[in-house]
mmCIF file of C-alpha atoms in Angstrom:
data_model
loop_
_atom_site.group_PDB
_atom_site.id
_atom_site.type_symbol
_atom_site.label_atom_id
_atom_site.label_comp_id
_atom_site.label_asym_id
_atom_site.label_seq_id
_atom_site.Cartn_x
_atom_site.Cartn_y
_atom_site.Cartn_z
ATOM 1 C CA MET A 1398 15.406 -6.639 17.243
ATOM 2 C CA THR A 1399 12.693 -5.605 19.611
ATOM 3 C CA GLY A 1400 10.384 -8.223 20.994
ATOM 4 C CA GLY A 1401 8.146 -8.911 23.872
ATOM 5 C CA ARG A 1402 4.698 -9.618 24.978
ATOM 6 C CA ARG A 1403 2.122 -7.150 23.748
ATOM 7 C CA GLY A 1404 -0.491 -5.604 25.956
ATOM 8 C CA GLY A 1405 -3.987 -5.274 24.686
ATOM 9 C CA GLY A 1406 -4.686 -1.593 25.389
ATOM 10 C CA LEU A 1407 -3.610 1.559 23.599
ATOM 11 C CA THR A 1408 -1.480 2.618 26.567
ATOM 12 C CA ALA A 1409 0.463 -0.651 26.433
ATOM 13 C CA LYS A 1410 0.930 -0.272 22.692
ATOM 14 C CA TRP A 1411 2.216 3.267 23.169
ATOM 15 C CA ARG A 1412 4.725 2.006 25.760
ATOM 16 C CA THR A 1413 5.822 -0.636 23.267
ATOM 17 C CA PHE A 1414 6.329 2.051 20.623
ATOM 18 C CA THR A 1415 8.330 4.317 22.935
ATOM 19 C CA GLY A 1416 10.574 1.373 23.826
ATOM 20 C CA LEU A 1417 11.632 0.837 20.205
ATOM 21 C CA PRO A 1418 15.148 1.672 19.022
ATOM 22 C CA ALA A 1419 15.501 5.308 17.937
ATOM 23 C CA GLY A 1420 16.167 4.353 14.317
ATOM 24 C CA LEU A 1421 12.955 2.361 13.993
ATOM 25 C CA LYS A 1422 10.879 5.139 15.577
ATOM 26 C CA ALA A 1423 12.514 7.595 13.194
ATOM 27 C CA LEU A 1424 11.643 5.401 10.205
ATOM 28 C CA ILE A 1425 7.962 5.295 11.170
ATOM 29 C CA GLY A 1426 7.888 9.084 11.459
ATOM 30 C CA LEU A 1427 9.818 9.488 8.207
ATOM 31 C CA SER A 1428 7.336 7.159 6.484
ATOM 32 C CA PHE A 1429 4.662 9.793 7.038
ATOM 33 C CA VAL A 1430 6.879 12.538 5.611
ATOM 34 C CA VAL A 1431 7.818 10.405 2.580
ATOM 35 C CA ALA A 1432 4.153 9.667 1.798
ATOM 36 C CA PHE A 1433 3.189 13.296 2.440
ATOM 37 C CA GLY A 1434 5.808 14.573 0.002
ATOM 38 C CA SER A 1435 5.153 11.837 -2.556
ATOM 39 C CA TYR A 1436 1.432 12.492 -2.686
ATOM 40 C CA MET A 1437 1.994 16.187 -3.188
ATOM 41 C CA VAL A 1438 3.092 15.252 -6.710
ATOM 42 C CA THR A 1439 1.938 11.685 -7.588
ATOM 43 C CA PRO A 1440 -1.799 12.451 -8.089
ATOM 44 C CA PHE A 1441 -0.937 15.521 -10.161
ATOM 45 C CA ILE A 1442 1.662 14.094 -12.567
ATOM 46 C CA GLY A 1443 -0.836 13.947 -15.441
ATOM 47 C CA VAL A 1444 -1.925 17.539 -14.819
ATOM 48 C CA LEU A 1445 1.705 18.706 -14.618
ATOM 49 C CA MET A 1446 2.605 16.910 -17.852
ATOM 50 C CA VAL A 1447 -0.212 18.600 -19.775
ATOM 51 C CA GLU A 1448 -0.510 22.060 -18.214
ATOM 52 C CA ALA A 1449 3.033 22.821 -17.031
ATOM 53 C CA VAL A 1450 5.228 20.780 -19.409
ATOM 54 C CA GLY A 1451 2.898 21.083 -22.409
ATOM 55 C CA LEU A 1452 2.731 17.443 -23.496
ATOM 56 C CA ASP A 1453 -0.159 16.093 -25.543
ATOM 57 C CA VAL A 1454 -2.784 14.544 -23.271
ATOM 58 C CA ARG A 1455 -2.373 11.142 -24.946
ATOM 59 C CA VAL A 1456 1.384 11.177 -24.385
ATOM 60 C CA ALA A 1457 0.807 12.261 -20.797
ATOM 61 C CA GLY A 1458 -1.656 9.401 -20.320
ATOM 62 C CA VAL A 1459 0.894 6.863 -21.528
ATOM 63 C CA LEU A 1460 3.524 8.358 -19.216
ATOM 64 C CA VAL A 1461 1.188 8.116 -16.228
ATOM 65 C CA ALA A 1462 0.357 4.487 -17.071
ATOM 66 C CA VAL A 1463 4.059 3.624 -17.380
ATOM 67 C CA ALA A 1464 4.829 5.438 -14.125
ATOM 68 C CA THR A 1465 2.081 3.568 -12.289
ATOM 69 C CA PHE A 1466 3.335 0.205 -13.483
ATOM 70 C CA ILE A 1467 6.964 1.054 -12.626
ATOM 71 C CA GLN A 1468 5.949 2.305 -9.178
ATOM 72 C CA PHE A 1469 4.166 -0.939 -8.335
ATOM 73 C CA GLY A 1470 5.524 -3.633 -10.659
ATOM 74 C CA GLY A 1471 9.119 -2.460 -10.321
ATOM 75 C CA SER A 1472 9.041 -3.387 -6.646
ATOM 76 C CA ILE A 1473 9.668 -7.003 -7.612
ATOM 77 C CA LEU A 1474 13.304 -5.904 -8.056
ATOM 78 C CA GLY A 1475 13.397 -4.642 -4.474
ATOM 79 C CA GLY A 1476 14.436 -7.983 -3.031
ATOM 80 C CA ALA A 1477 17.404 -8.286 -5.402
ATOM 81 C CA VAL A 1478 18.544 -4.733 -4.654
ATOM 82 C CA VAL A 1479 18.202 -5.326 -0.901
ATOM 83 C CA ASP A 1480 20.258 -8.508 -1.176
ATOM 84 C CA ARG A 1481 23.077 -6.497 -2.765
ATOM 85 C CA LEU A 1482 22.865 -3.177 -0.889
ATOM 86 C CA GLY A 1483 20.992 -3.897 2.347
ATOM 87 C CA LEU A 1484 17.779 -2.314 3.606
ATOM 88 C CA LYS A 1485 19.126 1.085 4.660
ATOM 89 C CA ARG A 1486 21.161 1.675 1.503
ATOM 90 C CA THR A 1487 18.240 0.619 -0.673
ATOM 91 C CA MET A 1488 15.982 3.198 0.970
ATOM 92 C CA VAL A 1489 18.634 5.919 0.624
ATOM 93 C CA LEU A 1490 19.131 5.019 -3.057
ATOM 94 C CA ALA A 1491 15.364 5.077 -3.665
ATOM 95 C CA LEU A 1492 14.985 8.515 -2.093
ATOM 96 C CA THR A 1493 17.953 9.816 -4.097
ATOM 97 C CA LEU A 1494 16.267 8.637 -7.308
ATOM 98 C CA ARG A 1495 13.029 10.395 -6.388
ATOM 99 C CA THR A 1496 14.889 13.607 -5.484
ATOM 100 C CA ALA A 1497 16.636 13.602 -8.860
ATOM 101 C CA GLY A 1498 13.319 12.904 -10.599
ATOM 102 C CA LEU A 1499 11.647 15.889 -8.944
ATOM 103 C CA VAL A 1500 14.506 18.179 -9.998
ATOM 104 C CA LEU A 1501 14.154 16.935 -13.576
ATOM 105 C CA LEU A 1502 10.373 17.456 -13.467
ATOM 106 C CA GLY A 1503 10.998 21.082 -12.540
ATOM 107 C CA LEU A 1504 13.450 21.437 -15.444
ATOM 108 C CA ALA A 1505 10.975 19.777 -17.836
ATOM 109 C CA VAL A 1506 8.882 22.946 -17.864
ATOM 110 C CA LYS A 1507 11.691 24.523 -19.928
ATOM 111 C CA ALA A 1508 12.917 21.333 -21.633
ATOM 112 C CA PRO A 1509 9.934 18.959 -22.169
ATOM 113 C CA TRP A 1510 12.074 15.957 -23.223
ATOM 114 C CA VAL A 1511 13.408 15.819 -19.658
ATOM 115 C CA ALA A 1512 9.923 14.742 -18.522
ATOM 116 C CA TYR A 1513 10.506 11.170 -19.747
ATOM 117 C CA PRO A 1514 13.476 10.254 -17.525
ATOM 118 C CA ALA A 1515 11.982 12.388 -14.748
ATOM 119 C CA VAL A 1516 8.789 10.329 -14.553
ATOM 120 C CA VAL A 1517 10.780 7.073 -14.579
ATOM 121 C CA LEU A 1518 12.930 8.264 -11.650
ATOM 122 C CA VAL A 1519 9.959 9.618 -9.689
ATOM 123 C CA ALA A 1520 8.187 6.259 -10.079
ATOM 124 C CA GLY A 1521 11.297 4.137 -9.567
ATOM 125 C CA GLY A 1522 11.978 5.599 -6.129
ATOM 126 C CA PRO A 1523 8.840 4.190 -4.444
ATOM 127 C CA ALA A 1524 9.300 0.891 -6.303
ATOM 128 C CA LEU A 1525 12.478 0.302 -4.293
ATOM 129 C CA TYR A 1526 11.619 2.257 -1.153
ATOM 130 C CA LEU A 1527 8.373 0.716 0.047
ATOM 131 C CA PRO A 1528 9.417 -2.981 0.075
ATOM 132 C CA ALA A 1529 12.638 -2.038 1.874
ATOM 133 C CA ASN A 1530 10.727 0.173 4.333
ATOM 134 C CA LYS A 1531 8.329 -2.589 5.354
ATOM 135 C CA ALA A 1532 11.084 -5.199 5.399
ATOM 136 C CA TYR A 1533 13.137 -2.984 7.757
ATOM 137 C CA ILE A 1534 10.199 -2.908 10.180
ATOM 138 C CA VAL A 1535 9.584 -6.663 9.943
ATOM 139 C CA THR A 1536 13.284 -7.361 10.476
ATOM 140 C CA SER A 1537 13.559 -4.981 13.449
ATOM 141 C CA VAL A 1538 10.692 -6.332 15.578
ATOM 142 C CA SER A 1539 9.673 -9.738 16.855
ATOM 143 C CA ASP A 1540 7.113 -11.891 15.068
ATOM 144 C CA GLU A 1541 4.580 -11.079 17.800
ATOM 145 C CA LEU A 1542 4.953 -7.327 17.218
ATOM 146 C CA ARG A 1543 4.905 -7.594 13.435
ATOM 147 C CA PRO A 1544 1.139 -6.971 12.953
ATOM 148 C CA LEU A 1545 1.104 -3.936 15.243
ATOM 149 C CA PHE A 1546 4.000 -2.171 13.575
ATOM 150 C CA LEU A 1547 2.983 -3.016 10.030
ATOM 151 C CA GLY A 1548 -0.353 -1.448 11.001
ATOM 152 C CA VAL A 1549 1.407 1.614 12.458
ATOM 153 C CA SER A 1550 3.521 1.922 9.295
ATOM 154 C CA SER A 1551 0.396 1.690 7.130
ATOM 155 C CA ALA A 1552 -1.271 4.364 9.264
ATOM 156 C CA ALA A 1553 1.713 6.701 8.835
ATOM 157 C CA LEU A 1554 1.734 6.170 5.068
ATOM 158 C CA ASN A 1555 -2.021 6.709 4.761
ATOM 159 C CA ALA A 1556 -1.884 9.883 6.838
ATOM 160 C CA GLY A 1557 0.691 11.277 4.427
ATOM 161 C CA MET A 1558 -1.337 10.125 1.428
ATOM 162 C CA GLY A 1559 -4.414 11.905 2.776
ATOM 163 C CA LEU A 1560 -2.788 15.228 3.708
ATOM 164 C CA GLY A 1561 -0.282 15.613 0.850
ATOM 165 C CA PRO A 1562 -2.811 16.200 -1.972
ATOM 166 C CA LEU A 1563 -4.753 18.715 0.150
ATOM 167 C CA LEU A 1564 -1.704 20.987 0.476
ATOM 168 C CA ALA A 1565 -0.512 20.422 -3.092
ATOM 169 C CA ALA A 1566 -3.924 21.428 -4.471
ATOM 170 C CA LEU A 1567 -3.423 24.865 -2.901
ATOM 171 C CA LEU A 1568 0.118 25.303 -4.263
ATOM 172 C CA ILE A 1569 0.146 23.714 -7.703
ATOM 173 C CA ASP A 1570 -1.757 26.504 -9.462
ATOM 174 C CA ALA A 1571 0.518 29.200 -8.042
ATOM 175 C CA ASP A 1572 3.888 27.975 -9.376
ATOM 176 C CA PRO A 1573 4.346 24.299 -10.269
ATOM 177 C CA VAL A 1574 8.108 24.730 -10.779
ATOM 178 C CA LEU A 1575 8.513 26.179 -7.303
ATOM 179 C CA LEU A 1576 6.431 23.299 -5.881
ATOM 180 C CA LEU A 1577 8.594 20.664 -7.607
ATOM 181 C CA ILE A 1578 11.920 22.248 -6.640
ATOM 182 C CA GLY A 1579 10.651 22.709 -3.077
ATOM 183 C CA LEU A 1580 9.683 19.029 -2.953
ATOM 184 C CA ALA A 1581 13.105 18.071 -4.310
ATOM 185 C CA GLY A 1582 14.644 19.997 -1.417
ATOM 186 C CA LEU A 1583 12.323 18.222 1.025
ATOM 187 C CA PHE A 1584 13.317 14.804 -0.328
ATOM 188 C CA ALA A 1585 16.978 15.719 -0.127
ATOM 189 C CA LEU A 1586 16.442 16.391 3.586
ATOM 190 C CA ILE A 1587 14.462 13.148 3.963
ATOM 191 C CA THR A 1588 17.311 11.235 2.291
ATOM 192 C CA ALA A 1589 19.831 12.776 4.671
ATOM 193 C CA ALA A 1590 17.574 11.934 7.624
ATOM 194 C CA HIS A 1591 17.426 8.271 6.589
ATOM 195 C CA GLN A 1592 21.197 8.175 6.264
ATOM 196 C CA ALA A 1593 21.694 9.750 9.688
ATOM 197 C CA ALA A 1594 18.915 8.116 11.718
ATOM 198 C CA LEU A 1595 18.786 4.514 10.511
ATOM 199 C CA LYS A 1596 21.173 1.788 11.528
ATOM 200 C CA PRO A 1597 21.889 -1.125 9.164
ATOM 201 C CA VAL A 1598 20.006 -4.258 10.233
ATOM 202 C CA ALA A 1599 21.048 -7.815 9.494
ATOM 203 C CA PRO A 1600 18.495 -10.160 7.913
ATOM 204 C CA ARG A 1601 16.552 -12.074 10.550
ATOM 205 C CA PRO A 1602 15.271 -15.520 9.557
ATOM 206 C CA ILE A 1603 11.497 -15.702 9.829
ATOM 207 C CA ALA A 1604 10.094 -19.034 10.925
ATOM 208 C CA ALA A 1605 8.551 -20.967 8.108
ATOM 209 C CA PRO A 1606 4.905 -21.917 8.603
ATOM 210 C CA ASP A 1607 3.823 -25.492 9.021
ATOM 211 C CA PRO A 1608 2.947 -26.953 5.624
ATOM 212 C CA ALA A 1609 -0.752 -27.230 4.927
ATOM 213 C CA PRO A 1610 -1.977 -30.845 4.943
ATOM 214 C CA ALA A 1611 -3.305 -30.514 1.410
ATOM 215 C CA VAL A 1612 0.109 -29.726 -0.037
ATOM 216 C CA ALA A 1613 2.492 -31.583 2.268
ATOM 217 C CA VAL A 1614 4.237 -34.490 0.553
ATOM 218 C CA ALA A 1615 5.977 -37.137 2.635
ATOM 219 C CA GLY A 1616 9.679 -37.387 1.895
ATOM 220 C CA ALA A 1617 9.673 -34.346 -0.379
ATOM 221 C CA ALA A 1618 12.680 -32.050 -0.370
ATOM 222 C CA PRO A 1619 12.162 -28.713 1.358
ATOM 223 C CA VAL A 1620 11.265 -25.832 -0.899
ATOM 224 C CA SER A 1621 14.214 -23.484 -1.432
ATOM 225 C CA GLY A 1622 14.487 -20.089 -3.093
ATOM 226 C CA ASN A 1623 12.125 -17.156 -3.062
ATOM 227 C CA TRP A 1624 10.214 -18.082 -6.204
ATOM 228 C CA ALA A 1625 9.868 -21.692 -5.145
ATOM 229 C CA ALA A 1626 8.562 -20.522 -1.776
ATOM 230 C CA LEU A 1627 5.760 -18.700 -3.561
ATOM 231 C CA ARG A 1628 4.182 -22.069 -4.334
ATOM 232 C CA GLY A 1629 2.944 -22.074 -0.760
ATOM 233 C CA ALA A 1630 1.712 -18.494 -1.042
ATOM 234 C CA LEU A 1631 -0.464 -18.706 -4.155
ATOM 235 C CA ARG A 1632 -3.705 -18.095 -2.271
ATOM 236 C CA PRO A 1633 -2.567 -14.909 -0.501
ATOM 237 C CA VAL A 1634 -1.031 -13.701 -3.782
ATOM 238 C CA LEU A 1635 -4.370 -14.308 -5.523
ATOM 239 C CA PHE A 1636 -6.374 -12.547 -2.809
ATOM 240 C CA THR A 1637 -3.894 -9.651 -2.716
ATOM 241 C CA ALA A 1638 -4.276 -9.194 -6.479
ATOM 242 C CA LEU A 1639 -8.083 -9.299 -6.178
ATOM 243 C CA ALA A 1640 -8.003 -6.830 -3.282
ATOM 244 C CA PHE A 1641 -5.942 -4.306 -5.239
ATOM 245 C CA TYR A 1642 -8.000 -4.849 -8.379
ATOM 246 C CA LEU A 1643 -11.155 -3.926 -6.474
ATOM 247 C CA TYR A 1644 -9.468 -1.125 -4.526
ATOM 248 C CA PHE A 1645 -8.355 0.619 -7.721
ATOM 249 C CA PHE A 1646 -11.957 0.791 -8.937
ATOM 250 C CA PHE A 1647 -12.608 2.878 -5.834
ATOM 251 C CA GLN A 1648 -9.473 5.005 -6.147
ATOM 252 C CA SER A 1649 -9.574 5.565 -9.906
ATOM 253 C CA PHE A 1650 -13.269 6.144 -10.553
ATOM 254 C CA MET A 1651 -14.640 7.728 -7.377
ATOM 255 C CA GLY A 1652 -13.664 11.219 -8.573
ATOM 256 C CA LEU A 1653 -15.434 10.789 -11.904
ATOM 257 C CA TYR A 1654 -18.483 9.325 -10.182
ATOM 258 C CA ALA A 1655 -18.629 12.068 -7.549
ATOM 259 C CA ALA A 1656 -18.393 14.741 -10.261
ATOM 260 C CA GLY A 1657 -21.166 13.040 -12.220
ATOM 261 C CA VAL A 1658 -23.705 12.495 -9.441
ATOM 262 C CA SER A 1659 -22.830 15.086 -6.798
ATOM 263 C CA HIS A 1660 -19.851 17.453 -6.672
ATOM 264 C CA ILE A 1661 -16.123 16.885 -7.033
ATOM 265 C CA GLN A 1662 -15.588 18.337 -3.536
ATOM 266 C CA VAL A 1663 -17.254 15.203 -2.154
ATOM 267 C CA LEU A 1664 -14.146 13.324 -3.301
ATOM 268 C CA GLY A 1665 -12.080 15.202 -0.703
ATOM 269 C CA TRP A 1666 -14.367 14.052 2.117
ATOM 270 C CA VAL A 1667 -14.468 10.488 0.777
ATOM 271 C CA MET A 1668 -10.675 10.195 0.574
ATOM 272 C CA LEU A 1669 -10.225 11.874 3.957
ATOM 273 C CA LEU A 1670 -12.631 9.364 5.541
ATOM 274 C CA ASN A 1671 -10.831 6.478 3.849
ATOM 275 C CA CYS A 1672 -7.386 7.583 5.078
ATOM 276 C CA ALA A 1673 -8.598 8.542 8.572
ATOM 277 C CA MET A 1674 -10.204 5.137 9.156
ATOM 278 C CA VAL A 1675 -7.014 3.328 8.117
ATOM 279 C CA VAL A 1676 -4.900 5.576 10.351
ATOM 280 C CA LEU A 1677 -7.125 5.147 13.402
ATOM 281 C CA LEU A 1678 -8.319 1.554 13.095
ATOM 282 C CA GLN A 1679 -5.605 -0.547 11.487
ATOM 283 C CA PRO A 1680 -3.021 -0.235 14.304
ATOM 284 C CA ALA A 1681 -5.737 -0.685 16.943
ATOM 285 C CA LEU A 1682 -7.096 -3.841 15.282
ATOM 286 C CA ALA A 1683 -3.758 -5.266 14.098
ATOM 287 C CA ASP A 1684 -3.517 -8.048 16.700
ATOM 288 C CA ARG A 1685 -7.078 -9.248 16.073
ATOM 289 C CA ILE A 1686 -6.525 -9.145 12.301
ATOM 290 C CA ALA A 1687 -3.398 -11.282 12.687
ATOM 291 C CA ARG A 1688 -5.132 -13.886 14.873
ATOM 292 C CA ALA A 1689 -8.437 -14.131 13.028
ATOM 293 C CA ASP A 1690 -9.378 -17.232 11.050
ATOM 294 C CA TYR A 1691 -7.880 -16.658 7.607
ATOM 295 C CA ARG A 1692 -10.816 -17.857 5.504
ATOM 296 C CA LEU A 1693 -13.445 -15.999 7.550
ATOM 297 C CA LEU A 1694 -11.435 -12.766 7.517
ATOM 298 C CA VAL A 1695 -10.930 -12.797 3.744
ATOM 299 C CA VAL A 1696 -14.563 -13.712 3.035
ATOM 300 C CA GLY A 1697 -15.789 -11.059 5.473
ATOM 301 C CA SER A 1698 -13.486 -8.403 3.992
ATOM 302 C CA PHE A 1699 -14.685 -8.928 0.431
ATOM 303 C CA THR A 1700 -18.286 -8.982 1.697
ATOM 304 C CA LEU A 1701 -17.802 -5.596 3.393
ATOM 305 C CA MET A 1702 -16.346 -4.261 0.151
ATOM 306 C CA ALA A 1703 -19.395 -5.520 -1.751
ATOM 307 C CA LEU A 1704 -21.779 -3.847 0.702
ATOM 308 C CA GLY A 1705 -19.828 -0.611 0.461
ATOM 309 C CA MET A 1706 -19.912 -0.592 -3.328
ATOM 310 C CA GLY A 1707 -23.630 -1.322 -3.250
ATOM 311 C CA ALA A 1708 -24.219 1.666 -0.968
ATOM 312 C CA MET A 1709 -22.192 3.928 -3.284
ATOM 313 C CA SER A 1710 -24.519 3.100 -6.157
ATOM 314 C CA LEU A 1711 -27.254 5.152 -4.434
ATOM 315 C CA GLY A 1712 -25.315 8.302 -5.328
ATOM 316 C CA SER A 1713 -26.149 10.669 -2.471
ATOM 317 C CA THR A 1714 -23.389 12.157 -0.325
ATOM 318 C CA PRO A 1715 -24.439 10.189 2.809
ATOM 319 C CA ALA A 1716 -24.515 6.985 0.706
ATOM 320 C CA LEU A 1717 -21.024 7.691 -0.656
ATOM 321 C CA LEU A 1718 -19.658 8.251 2.841
ATOM 322 C CA ALA A 1719 -21.415 5.188 4.281
ATOM 323 C CA GLY A 1720 -20.249 3.060 1.370
ATOM 324 C CA THR A 1721 -16.704 4.347 1.809
ATOM 325 C CA ALA A 1722 -16.784 3.425 5.504
ATOM 326 C CA LEU A 1723 -17.888 -0.157 4.760
ATOM 327 C CA PHE A 1724 -15.402 -0.537 1.912
ATOM 328 C CA THR A 1725 -12.567 0.834 4.059
ATOM 329 C CA LEU A 1726 -13.285 -1.657 6.852
ATOM 330 C CA GLY A 1727 -12.815 -4.466 4.357
ATOM 331 C CA GLU A 1728 -9.632 -2.794 3.105
ATOM 332 C CA ILE A 1729 -8.257 -2.447 6.656
ATOM 333 C CA PHE A 1730 -8.745 -6.140 7.423
ATOM 334 C CA LEU A 1731 -7.682 -7.524 4.062
ATOM 335 C CA PHE A 1732 -4.537 -5.584 3.178
ATOM 336 C CA LEU A 1733 -2.824 -6.044 6.543
ATOM 337 C CA ARG A 1734 -3.595 -9.772 6.667
ATOM 338 C CA CYS A 1735 -2.380 -10.205 3.070
ATOM 339 C CA ASP A 1736 0.921 -8.544 4.049
ATOM 340 C CA LEU A 1737 1.276 -10.829 7.054
ATOM 341 C CA GLU A 1738 0.449 -13.964 5.072
ATOM 342 C CA LEU A 1739 3.006 -13.194 2.367
ATOM 343 C CA VAL A 1740 5.776 -12.533 4.903
ATOM 344 C CA ASP A 1741 4.777 -15.673 6.814
ATOM 345 C CA ARG A 1742 4.750 -17.933 3.754
ATOM 346 C CA VAL A 1743 7.903 -16.552 2.097
ATOM 347 C CA PRO A 1744 10.204 -16.798 5.119
ATOM 348 C CA GLY A 1745 13.606 -15.165 5.330
ATOM 349 C CA ASN A 1746 13.164 -12.429 2.708
ATOM 350 C CA PRO A 1747 10.460 -9.888 3.600
ATOM 351 C CA ALA A 1748 11.706 -7.434 0.953
ATOM 352 C CA PHE A 1749 10.946 -10.023 -1.741
ATOM 353 C CA ALA A 1750 7.535 -10.736 -0.187
ATOM 354 C CA PHE A 1751 6.603 -7.044 -0.210
ATOM 355 C CA GLY A 1752 7.943 -6.742 -3.744
ATOM 356 C CA VAL A 1753 5.528 -9.478 -4.812
ATOM 357 C CA GLN A 1754 2.750 -7.636 -2.984
ATOM 358 C CA ARG A 1755 3.521 -4.419 -4.887
ATOM 359 C CA LEU A 1756 3.705 -6.310 -8.191
ATOM 360 C CA THR A 1757 0.215 -7.726 -7.618
ATOM 361 C CA ALA A 1758 -0.941 -4.175 -6.836
ATOM 362 C CA GLY A 1759 0.408 -2.984 -10.166
ATOM 363 C CA ILE A 1760 -1.276 -5.798 -12.060
ATOM 364 C CA GLY A 1761 -4.542 -5.250 -10.186
ATOM 365 C CA GLY A 1762 -4.430 -1.498 -10.826
ATOM 366 C CA LEU A 1763 -3.734 -2.014 -14.519
ATOM 367 C CA LEU A 1764 -6.632 -4.454 -14.923
ATOM 368 C CA ALA A 1765 -8.985 -2.218 -12.934
ATOM 369 C CA GLY A 1766 -8.092 0.750 -15.133
ATOM 370 C CA VAL A 1767 -8.729 -1.148 -18.358
ATOM 371 C CA VAL A 1768 -11.912 -2.941 -17.249
ATOM 372 C CA GLY A 1769 -13.247 0.007 -15.255
ATOM 373 C CA GLY A 1770 -12.692 2.460 -18.111
ATOM 374 C CA PHE A 1771 -14.888 0.481 -20.494
ATOM 375 C CA VAL A 1772 -17.552 -0.279 -17.877
ATOM 376 C CA PHE A 1773 -17.696 3.305 -16.598
ATOM 377 C CA ALA A 1774 -17.920 4.718 -20.133
ATOM 378 C CA HIS A 1775 -20.779 2.319 -20.926
ATOM 379 C CA TYR A 1776 -22.913 3.323 -17.945
ATOM 380 C CA GLU A 1777 -22.021 6.992 -18.308
ATOM 381 C CA ALA A 1778 -23.312 6.912 -21.870
ATOM 382 C CA ALA A 1779 -26.446 5.136 -20.636
ATOM 383 C CA GLY A 1780 -26.982 7.784 -17.923
ATOM 384 C CA ASP A 1781 -26.911 5.110 -15.217
ATOM 385 C CA LEU A 1782 -23.653 5.627 -13.295
ATOM 386 C CA GLY A 1783 -25.001 3.955 -10.149
ATOM 387 C CA THR A 1784 -25.021 0.582 -11.899
ATOM 388 C CA PHE A 1785 -21.257 0.867 -12.330
ATOM 389 C CA TRP A 1786 -20.815 0.329 -8.583
ATOM 390 C CA LEU A 1787 -23.294 -2.554 -8.626
ATOM 391 C CA VAL A 1788 -21.049 -4.258 -11.206
ATOM 392 C CA VAL A 1789 -18.060 -3.689 -8.916
ATOM 393 C CA ALA A 1790 -20.089 -4.942 -5.935
ATOM 394 C CA ALA A 1791 -20.882 -8.128 -7.863
ATOM 395 C CA GLN A 1792 -17.155 -8.657 -8.438
ATOM 396 C CA CYS A 1793 -16.502 -8.166 -4.703
ATOM 397 C CA ALA A 1794 -19.169 -10.775 -3.957
ATOM 398 C CA GLY A 1795 -17.540 -13.119 -6.456
ATOM 399 C CA ALA A 1796 -14.191 -12.633 -4.696
ATOM 400 C CA ALA A 1797 -15.859 -13.474 -1.367
ATOM 401 C CA LEU A 1798 -17.283 -16.680 -2.856
ATOM 402 C CA LEU A 1799 -13.872 -17.594 -4.274
ATOM 403 C CA ALA A 1800 -12.282 -17.016 -0.863
ATOM 404 C CA LEU A 1801 -14.927 -19.246 0.727
ATOM 405 C CA LEU A 1802 -14.035 -22.031 -1.696
ATOM 406 C CA LEU A 1803 -10.244 -21.611 -1.790
ATOM 407 C CA GLY A 1804 -9.397 -19.925 1.484
ATOM 408 C CA GLY A 1805 -8.446 -23.158 3.177
ATOM 409 C CA ARG A 1806 -7.859 -23.640 6.867
ATOM 410 C CA ARG A 1807 -4.969 -21.621 8.105
ATOM 411 C CA ARG A 1808 -3.457 -20.924 11.482
ATOM 412 C CA PRO A 1809 -3.174 -17.296 12.648
ATOM 413 C CA ALA A 1810 -0.433 -15.291 10.919
ATOM 414 C CA VAL A 1811 1.299 -14.641 14.254
ATOM 415 C CA PRO A 1812 1.537 -17.101 17.178
ATOM 416 C CA GLU A 1813 0.528 -16.259 20.703
ATOM 417 C CA PRO A 1814 3.566 -15.093 22.681
ATOM 418 C CA PRO A 1815 4.477 -17.007 25.839
ATOM 419 C CA LEU A 1816 3.050 -15.471 28.975
ATOM 420 C CA ALA A 1817 6.452 -15.261 30.593
ATOM 421 C CA GLU A 1818 8.231 -13.764 27.570
ATOM 422 C CA ALA A 1819 10.448 -10.861 28.531
ATOM 423 C CA ALA A 1820 11.179 -7.802 26.463
ATOM 424 C CA VAL A 1821 14.454 -7.945 24.576
ATOM 425 C CA THR A 1822 16.081 -5.043 22.754
ATOM 426 C CA ARG A 1823 19.049 -5.358 20.488
#
C-alpha cells in the first residue's frame, strides 16, 4: 500500500504518482489502453452486427441491449469472482474473455451464429474487469490518496473512450474483420501485460464510517455482510442511479439531436469536450470533491446538469458546447463522489461496491433508453427537438430537489491526513 500526505499542487501530485509501485503505475497506463481498445468496438457493435455480420436490425438491437445490460449489470458478480480468484486474476480472466469475444466477432462475418456468444463475451469482459480495476487501485493506496487515484483512473479511462472511436471510425469501413482480429491481438498483449506487470494484492480493510445519527440504534448488532452493509449506502446508490440515468440521456440521444438540429460532426466535438474535461479536471479537483459537503455537492452537481441540458435545448453549436461543459462539470463532481461514498459505506470489499455502482449504471441506462426513446420520438414528430432537453433538464432539477431533501449531513468521504504523516510504501 502506498500512503502519505498529499500536496496540493500538480507538481506534488506528480511526485506522488511517480512514487507509486511499478505495478500500480502500469495498471493506470493499461487502463487507458483497455478503454482505447474497448471503445474501438463497443460503439460500433450494432453497425457491425447489421453491416458486417448481416443480422436483421431488430435482432441486432436486442443483442446490443443485452450486451449493454451484461456489461453494466453483470458487474454485480465482480465481487464474488474477486473473492474466489483475487483482483489480478479477475482482471486477467476478464481480458481473456474479451479477447476471445473479439476473435469470435471476426469469425461471425463468415458464421453469423457465432455473433451471439461473441457479444456475450465482449460484454462480459468489462463487467468483471472494471470493478476489479478500481478495487485494485483502492486497495493499493491509502484512504487519503483514494480520491486522487480514482480520479486519475477515471481520466485514463475517459481518454481512451474519447480517442478509441475516432480511430475506429477511420478503420471500420476499410475491413471490419481486420479491425476485429487486430483488436483481439491488442487485447492478447494487454492480457499478457497485466499478468506480467501486476502483483497480487491482499484485501485491505477500509475503515467503516461513523453511523449517521438518524439510523444509529443503541445496542444494535453491527451490520455484517456486503448486502446488509448497503442499508447504510441507500442514498449514494439512489443518487448514482439517478446520475447514470441522466447521463445516458446525454450519451444516447446527443447524436440524434445533433444530426437533427445541426450536423452529426458536432457530436465528435461534443464528446471530445466531455472526455477532455473529465481527463483534465477530475484528478485536479479530486481532493476538493472528496472533502466537500455531501449534500451541497450532490445538489450542485444535479443543478449544473440541469443548466447544461437547458443550454442544449437552444440547438446551436455554441449552445451544445456550452451545455456540454456545464453538464460535464456536474458529471465530474457527482460520479467521483458517488464512487467514494459507496466504497466508504461498504467497507472491506471495494470490488462489491464498484459492482453495485456498475449495476446502477446498467439500470439507469436501460431506463434512460426506454423513457428517452419515447420522449425523443414524440418531440421529433412534433418538430420541437429542443423541448426534449428541457424535459431532461426538469428531471435534473427534480434530482437536485430530491438530493436537497434526502442528502443528509455527511462527513467528507476522506479524512484529513495528519500533518506529520510519513510516506509508507509496501
